[in-house]
Amino acid sequence: VEFSGARADNETGEGLLPLPRAVGFADIVSFTSQTAKMRSSELSDFVSDFETAARDVITANGGRVVKTIGDAVLYIADDVFTGAQVALGLSAAGRSQDTTEVPEVRVSLVWGRVLSRFGDVFGASVNLAARLSDEAEPGTVLLDPATAALLAGDQRYALTAQREREIQGLGGIAPVRLQRAYTPK
């Protein structure tokens, strides 16, 4: 299967953002309903545990946390393959029965160019990653088609094209689901 699609940002020409990076979000599934009846100390512990565990997964897989945003974490990696490992690590940690620190998450990953400013990152790829995490099913990772094309030759990954959908502010996009490839033992 070949993946093609519009780039999240301009790859050539004037005004090119300076840093090529893998950008992704991990967003807690059903955060509002999970936390609605928590006391402030419980909510604080829940968020703190999530942030700590997500940071551990991200850094253990070679990525960097940009920031936490309430019920989500924004991360970057220097290359798309490291970004894929981070994304899959986050989705697996959220599905694991061995830990309560990482609740189930929706995860995204987009390769593109960003502007780094005051510890934050900006650009079309960041916006696309945020929208894709909103579209992901619980426990899954979604990519844009251009990022999927970069990973398509790597046998560690299984890529599954999804139906095209309207993404707020971005138009029609056919995301691609990222999974670890099954390797028989």
CSV table of C-alpha atoms in Angstrom, one decimal:
chain,number,residue,atom,x,y,z
A,1,VAL,CA,0.0,0.0,0.0
A,2,GLU,CA,1.3,3.4,-0.9
A,3,PHE,CA,0.5,6.4,1.2
A,4,SER,CA,0.4,9.9,-0.3
A,5,GLY,CA,-1.2,13.1,0.6
A,6,ALA,CA,-0.7,16.7,1.3
A,7,ARG,CA,2.2,17.7,3.4
A,8,ALA,CA,1.4,19.2,6.8
A,9,ASP,CA,3.7,22.1,5.8
A,10,ASN,CA,5.7,23.5,3.0
A,11,GLU,CA,8.8,21.3,2.4
A,12,THR,CA,10.5,23.7,0.0
A,13,GLY,CA,10.8,27.4,-0.7
A,14,GLU,CA,11.0,30.6,1.2
A,15,GLY,CA,9.7,30.8,4.7
A,16,LEU,CA,10.6,27.2,5.5
A,17,LEU,CA,10.3,26.5,9.2
A,18,PRO,CA,13.8,25.7,10.5
A,19,LEU,CA,13.5,22.4,12.4
A,20,PRO,CA,12.4,19.0,10.8
A,21,ARG,CA,10.9,17.0,13.7
A,22,ALA,CA,8.5,14.3,14.5
A,23,VAL,CA,5.6,15.9,16.5
A,24,GLY,CA,2.9,14.1,18.4
A,25,PHE,CA,0.3,14.2,21.1
A,26,ALA,CA,-1.0,11.7,23.6
A,27,ASP,CA,-4.4,12.6,24.9
A,28,ILE,CA,-6.1,10.9,27.8
A,29,VAL,CA,-9.3,9.0,26.8
A,30,SER,CA,-12.5,10.1,28.6
A,31,PHE,CA,-10.6,12.5,30.9
A,32,THR,CA,-13.7,14.5,31.8
A,33,SER,CA,-15.7,11.4,32.9
A,34,GLN,CA,-12.7,9.8,34.6
A,35,THR,CA,-12.1,12.9,36.7
A,36,ALA,CA,-15.5,14.3,37.2
A,37,LYS,CA,-16.0,13.0,40.8
A,38,MET,CA,-12.4,13.3,41.9
A,39,ARG,CA,-11.4,15.5,44.8
A,40,SER,CA,-8.7,18.1,44.0
A,41,SER,CA,-6.0,16.0,45.6
A,42,GLU,CA,-7.1,12.9,43.6
A,43,LEU,CA,-7.2,14.9,40.4
A,44,SER,CA,-3.8,16.4,41.1
A,45,ASP,CA,-2.3,12.9,41.7
A,46,PHE,CA,-4.0,11.5,38.5
A,47,VAL,CA,-2.6,14.3,36.3
A,48,SER,CA,0.8,14.1,38.0
A,49,ASP,CA,1.0,10.4,37.6
A,50,PHE,CA,0.0,10.6,33.9
A,51,GLU,CA,2.6,13.4,33.3
A,52,THR,CA,5.4,11.5,35.0
A,53,ALA,CA,4.6,8.1,33.3
A,54,ALA,CA,4.2,9.8,29.9
A,55,ARG,CA,7.5,11.6,30.3
A,56,ASP,CA,9.2,8.3,31.3
A,57,VAL,CA,7.9,6.6,28.2
A,58,ILE,CA,8.8,9.5,25.9
A,59,THR,CA,12.3,9.9,27.1
A,60,ALA,CA,13.0,6.1,27.3
A,61,ASN,CA,12.1,5.9,23.6
A,62,GLY,CA,14.4,8.8,22.6
A,63,GLY,CA,11.8,11.7,22.4
A,64,ARG,CA,11.4,14.9,24.4
A,65,VAL,CA,8.4,16.4,26.1
A,66,VAL,CA,7.6,19.8,24.9
A,67,LYS,CA,4.7,20.5,27.3
A,68,THR,CA,1.8,19.0,29.1
A,69,ILE,CA,-1.6,20.5,28.3
A,70,GLY,CA,-4.1,19.4,30.9
A,71,ASP,CA,-5.1,15.9,29.7
A,72,ALA,CA,-2.5,15.7,26.9
A,73,VAL,CA,1.2,15.7,26.3
A,74,LEU,CA,3.0,17.2,23.3
A,75,TYR,CA,6.3,15.5,22.4
A,76,ILE,CA,8.9,15.7,19.6
A,77,ALA,CA,11.7,13.5,18.3
A,78,ASP,CA,14.6,14.3,16.0
A,79,ASP,CA,13.6,11.6,13.4
A,80,VAL,CA,10.4,9.9,12.3
A,81,PHE,CA,11.5,6.4,13.5
A,82,THR,CA,12.2,7.6,17.0
A,83,GLY,CA,8.8,9.4,16.9
A,84,ALA,CA,7.1,6.2,15.9
A,85,GLN,CA,8.8,4.3,18.8
A,86,VAL,CA,7.6,7.1,21.2
A,87,ALA,CA,4.0,7.0,19.8
A,88,LEU,CA,3.8,3.2,20.0
A,89,GLY,CA,5.3,3.2,23.5
A,90,LEU,CA,2.7,5.7,24.7
A,91,SER,CA,-0.2,3.7,23.2
A,92,ALA,CA,1.1,0.4,24.7
A,93,ALA,CA,1.6,1.9,28.1
A,94,GLY,CA,-2.0,3.1,28.1
A,95,ARG,CA,-3.3,-0.3,27.3
A,96,SER,CA,-1.1,-2.1,29.8
A,97,GLN,CA,-2.8,-3.8,32.7
A,98,ASP,CA,0.5,-3.5,34.7
A,99,THR,CA,0.2,0.2,35.3
A,100,THR,CA,-2.4,2.7,36.4
A,101,GLU,CA,-0.2,5.7,35.9
A,102,VAL,CA,-0.8,5.9,32.1
A,103,PRO,CA,-4.5,5.8,31.4
A,104,GLU,CA,-5.6,4.8,27.9
A,105,VAL,CA,-4.6,7.5,25.4
A,106,ARG,CA,-5.2,8.5,21.8
A,107,VAL,CA,-1.8,9.2,20.1
A,108,SER,CA,-0.7,11.0,16.9
A,109,LEU,CA,2.5,11.5,15.0
A,110,VAL,CA,3.3,13.8,12.1
A,111,TRP,CA,6.7,14.5,10.5
A,112,GLY,CA,7.2,18.1,9.5
A,113,ARG,CA,9.0,21.3,10.1
A,114,VAL,CA,8.5,23.4,13.2
A,115,LEU,CA,9.5,26.6,14.8
A,116,SER,CA,10.8,26.3,18.3
A,117,ARG,CA,10.2,29.3,20.5
A,118,PHE,CA,10.5,29.7,24.3
A,119,GLY,CA,10.3,25.9,24.8
A,120,ASP,CA,7.3,25.4,22.6
A,121,VAL,CA,6.9,24.3,19.0
A,122,PHE,CA,4.7,25.8,16.3
A,123,GLY,CA,3.7,25.0,12.8
A,124,ALA,CA,1.3,23.2,10.6
A,125,SER,CA,2.6,19.8,11.6
A,126,VAL,CA,1.8,20.6,15.3
A,127,ASN,CA,-1.7,21.6,14.3
A,128,LEU,CA,-2.2,18.4,12.3
A,129,ALA,CA,-0.9,16.2,15.1
A,130,ALA,CA,-3.3,17.8,17.5
A,131,ARG,CA,-6.2,17.1,15.2
A,132,LEU,CA,-5.2,13.6,14.5
A,133,SER,CA,-5.0,12.7,18.2
A,134,ASP,CA,-8.6,13.9,18.4
A,135,GLU,CA,-9.5,11.4,15.6
A,136,ALA,CA,-7.7,8.4,17.0
A,137,GLU,CA,-9.5,5.6,18.6
A,138,PRO,CA,-8.6,4.8,22.2
A,139,GLY,CA,-5.2,3.0,22.4
A,140,THR,CA,-4.3,3.7,18.8
A,141,VAL,CA,-1.8,5.9,16.9
A,142,LEU,CA,-2.7,7.9,13.8
A,143,LEU,CA,-0.4,9.4,11.2
A,144,ASP,CA,-0.9,11.6,8.2
A,145,PRO,CA,-0.3,9.9,4.9
A,146,ALA,CA,3.0,11.7,4.3
A,147,THR,CA,4.4,10.5,7.6
A,148,ALA,CA,3.1,7.0,6.9
A,149,ALA,CA,5.0,7.0,3.6
A,150,LEU,CA,8.3,7.7,5.4
A,151,LEU,CA,7.7,4.6,7.7
A,152,ALA,CA,6.3,2.3,4.9
A,153,GLY,CA,9.6,0.6,4.2
A,154,ASP,CA,10.4,-0.3,7.8
A,155,GLN,CA,9.4,-3.8,8.7
A,156,ARG,CA,8.9,-3.0,12.4
A,157,TYR,CA,5.7,-1.2,11.6
A,158,ALA,CA,2.3,-2.1,10.2
A,159,LEU,CA,0.4,0.7,8.5
A,160,THR,CA,-3.4,0.6,7.9
A,161,ALA,CA,-5.1,3.3,5.8
A,162,GLN,CA,-8.2,4.7,7.4
A,163,ARG,CA,-11.3,6.2,5.7
A,164,GLU,CA,-10.9,9.9,4.7
A,165,ARG,CA,-12.6,12.3,7.1
A,166,GLU,CA,-13.0,16.0,7.5
A,167,ILE,CA,-10.5,17.4,9.9
A,168,GLN,CA,-11.5,20.7,11.4
A,169,GLY,CA,-9.6,23.5,9.7
A,170,LEU,CA,-7.6,21.1,7.6
A,171,GLY,CA,-10.1,19.6,5.2
A,172,GLY,CA,-10.3,15.9,4.1
A,173,ILE,CA,-7.5,13.7,5.3
A,174,ALA,CA,-7.2,9.9,5.2
A,175,PRO,CA,-5.2,9.1,8.3
A,176,VAL,CA,-3.1,6.0,8.7
A,177,ARG,CA,-3.0,3.7,11.7
A,178,LEU,CA,0.4,2.8,13.0
A,179,GLN,CA,1.0,-0.5,14.9
A,180,ARG,CA,4.0,-2.7,15.6
A,181,ALA,CA,4.3,-5.4,12.9
A,182,TYR,CA,3.7,-8.9,14.1
A,183,THR,CA,6.9,-11.0,14.1
A,184,PRO,CA,6.5,-14.7,14.6
A,185,LYS,CA,8.8,-16.3,17.2
